[in-house]
Coordinates of C-alpha atoms in Angstrom, one line a residue:
X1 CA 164.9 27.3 69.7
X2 CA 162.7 25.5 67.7
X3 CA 163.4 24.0 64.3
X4 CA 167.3 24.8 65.1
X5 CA 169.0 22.0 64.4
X6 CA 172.4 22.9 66.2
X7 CA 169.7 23.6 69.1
X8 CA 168.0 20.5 69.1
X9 CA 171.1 18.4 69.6
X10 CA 172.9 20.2 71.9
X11 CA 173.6 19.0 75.1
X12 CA 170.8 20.0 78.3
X13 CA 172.0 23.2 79.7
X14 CA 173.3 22.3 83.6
X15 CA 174.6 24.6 85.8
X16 CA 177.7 24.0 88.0
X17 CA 177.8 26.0 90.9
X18 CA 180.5 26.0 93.6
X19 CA 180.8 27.8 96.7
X20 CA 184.5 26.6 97.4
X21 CA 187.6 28.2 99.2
X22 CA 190.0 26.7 96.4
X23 CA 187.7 27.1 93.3
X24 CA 187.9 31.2 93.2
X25 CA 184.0 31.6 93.9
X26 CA 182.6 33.7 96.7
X27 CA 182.0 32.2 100.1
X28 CA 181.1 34.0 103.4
X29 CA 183.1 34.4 105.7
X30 CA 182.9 35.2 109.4
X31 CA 184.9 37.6 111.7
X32 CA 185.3 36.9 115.0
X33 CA 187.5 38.5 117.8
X34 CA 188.1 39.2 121.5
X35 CA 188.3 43.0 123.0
X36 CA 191.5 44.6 122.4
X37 CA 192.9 44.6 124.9
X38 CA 190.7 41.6 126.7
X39 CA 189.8 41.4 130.0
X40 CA 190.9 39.1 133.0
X41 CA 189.1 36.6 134.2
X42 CA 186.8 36.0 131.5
X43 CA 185.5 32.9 129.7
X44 CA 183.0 32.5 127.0
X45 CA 181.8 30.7 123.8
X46 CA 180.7 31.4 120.6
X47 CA 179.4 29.4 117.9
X48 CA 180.7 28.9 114.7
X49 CA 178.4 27.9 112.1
X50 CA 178.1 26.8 108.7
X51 CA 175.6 24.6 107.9
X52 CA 175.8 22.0 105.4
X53 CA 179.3 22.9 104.7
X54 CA 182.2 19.6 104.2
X55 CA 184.9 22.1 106.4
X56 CA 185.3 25.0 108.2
X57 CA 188.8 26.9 107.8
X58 CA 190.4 28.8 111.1
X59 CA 192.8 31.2 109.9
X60 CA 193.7 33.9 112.7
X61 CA 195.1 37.8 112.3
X62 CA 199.0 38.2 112.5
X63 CA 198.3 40.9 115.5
X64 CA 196.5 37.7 117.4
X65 CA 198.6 37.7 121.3
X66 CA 197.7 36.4 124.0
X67 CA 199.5 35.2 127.7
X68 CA 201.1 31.8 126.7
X69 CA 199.1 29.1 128.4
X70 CA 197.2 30.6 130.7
X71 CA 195.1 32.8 128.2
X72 CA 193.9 30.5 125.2
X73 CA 191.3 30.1 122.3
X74 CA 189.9 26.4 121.8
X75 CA 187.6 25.0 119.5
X76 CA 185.5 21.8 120.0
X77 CA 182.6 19.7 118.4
X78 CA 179.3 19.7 119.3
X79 CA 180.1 16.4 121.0
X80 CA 182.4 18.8 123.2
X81 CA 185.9 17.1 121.7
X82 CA 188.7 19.0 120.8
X83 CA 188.5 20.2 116.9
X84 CA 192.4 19.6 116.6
X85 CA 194.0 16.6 116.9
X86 CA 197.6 17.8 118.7
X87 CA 196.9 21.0 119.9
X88 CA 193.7 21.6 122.2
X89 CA 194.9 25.3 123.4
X90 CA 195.7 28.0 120.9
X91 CA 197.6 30.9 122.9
X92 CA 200.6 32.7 122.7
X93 CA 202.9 36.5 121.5
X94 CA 202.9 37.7 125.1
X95 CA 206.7 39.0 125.8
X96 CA 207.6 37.3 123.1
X97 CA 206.6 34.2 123.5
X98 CA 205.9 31.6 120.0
X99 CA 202.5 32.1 118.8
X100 CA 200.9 28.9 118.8
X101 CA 197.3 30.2 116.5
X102 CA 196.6 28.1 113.4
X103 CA 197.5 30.7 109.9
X104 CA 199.7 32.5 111.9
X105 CA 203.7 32.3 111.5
X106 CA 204.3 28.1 110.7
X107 CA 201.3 27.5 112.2
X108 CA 199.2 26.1 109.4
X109 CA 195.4 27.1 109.3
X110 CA 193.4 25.0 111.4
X111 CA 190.7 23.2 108.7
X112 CA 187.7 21.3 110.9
X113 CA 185.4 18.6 108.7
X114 CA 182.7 19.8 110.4
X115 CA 180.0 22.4 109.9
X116 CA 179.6 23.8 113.4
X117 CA 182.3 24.7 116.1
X118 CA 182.3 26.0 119.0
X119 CA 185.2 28.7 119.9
X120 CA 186.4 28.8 123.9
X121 CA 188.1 31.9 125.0
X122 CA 189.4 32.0 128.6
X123 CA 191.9 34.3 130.1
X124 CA 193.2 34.1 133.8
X125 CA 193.3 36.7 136.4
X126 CA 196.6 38.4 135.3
X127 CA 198.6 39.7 131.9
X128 CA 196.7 40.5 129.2
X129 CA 197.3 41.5 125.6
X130 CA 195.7 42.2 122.5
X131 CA 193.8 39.6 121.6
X132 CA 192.4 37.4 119.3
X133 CA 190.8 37.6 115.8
X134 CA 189.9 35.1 113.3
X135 CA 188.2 34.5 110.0
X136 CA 186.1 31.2 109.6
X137 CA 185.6 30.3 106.3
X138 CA 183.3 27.2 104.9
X139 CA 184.3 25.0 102.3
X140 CA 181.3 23.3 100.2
X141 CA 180.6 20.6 98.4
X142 CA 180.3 21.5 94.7
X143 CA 176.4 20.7 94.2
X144 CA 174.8 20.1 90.2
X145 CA 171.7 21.5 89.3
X146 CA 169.8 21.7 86.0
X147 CA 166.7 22.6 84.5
X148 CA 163.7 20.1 85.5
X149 CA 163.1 18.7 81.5
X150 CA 167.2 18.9 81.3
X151 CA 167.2 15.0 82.6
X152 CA 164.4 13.6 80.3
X153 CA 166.1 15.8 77.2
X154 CA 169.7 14.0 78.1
X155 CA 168.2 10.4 78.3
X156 CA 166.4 10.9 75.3
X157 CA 169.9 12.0 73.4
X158 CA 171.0 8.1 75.1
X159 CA 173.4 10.4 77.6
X160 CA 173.9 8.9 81.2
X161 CA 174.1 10.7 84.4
X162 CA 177.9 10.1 83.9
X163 CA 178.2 11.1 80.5
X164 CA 176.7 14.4 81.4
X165 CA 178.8 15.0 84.4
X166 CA 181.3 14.1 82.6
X167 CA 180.7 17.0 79.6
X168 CA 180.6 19.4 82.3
X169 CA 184.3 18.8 83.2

């Protein structure tokens, strides 16, 4: 407002928005799941993408099951190497076998610094159960903006780019 003199002083307006898990703000998320039950012999990938996101979290559904090793859920790179560093082969909850699914039981959830994945379902020729179901969810980075005449305004109040980062905190 001009010819306000509280106006004049203050500060440029910036505008601190965050897209992340941990910060409360909404993100999107993405669903993705076998059949239920799924079928035998049967292998396929989907991609799971996010792009320009720091991480992608894997958190799967408590009624997850699947035949311990020999039907599994994977995730890889693009370079085609495994997302997780100890465990290639997420499977498990058949007869009452440990369910090894990241988020589920002490299994924490799976968090890839990556913003693309690929998810590899294969199942053999016998024993089936429910399935699988997971939520991906990015994680951002926390990104400033302001208004165009907000930098010239701050420099000309003798405010560096620090200073004014540093108000917003």
């Amino acid at each position: 407002v001009a010819g306000n003199a509280a106006a004049d002083n203050a500060l440029p307006e910036f505008v601190v928005t965050k897209n992340r898990r941990s910060g409360g703000y909404p993100v999107e998320k993405k669903v993705f799941e076998s059949s239920h039950p799924y079928a035998d012999n049967h292998d396929s990938t989907e991609e799971i993408s996010f792009p320009g996101a720091d991480s992608i979290t894997i958190v799967f559904d408590p009624q997850t099951s699947t035949e311990q090793n020999y039907d599994w859920v994977k995730f890889t790179l693009r370079d085609g190497s495994s997302a997780h560093p100890n465990h290639e082969k997420f499977s498990g909850g058949r007869g009452s076998s440990r369910k090894l699914f990241p988020g589920i039981e002490d299994c924490p959830p799976l968090v890839v610094h990556a913003d693309f994945l690929n998810l590899v379902f294969h199942t053999d020729g016998s024993n089936n159960d429910w399935g699988w179901k997971l939520t991906a969810t990015p994680d951002y980075p926390t990104r400033l903006m302001h208004r165009p005449n907000d930098d010239a305004a701050a420099v000309a109040k003798g405010l560096s780019l620090n200073q004014r980062v540093e108000v917003l905190k």
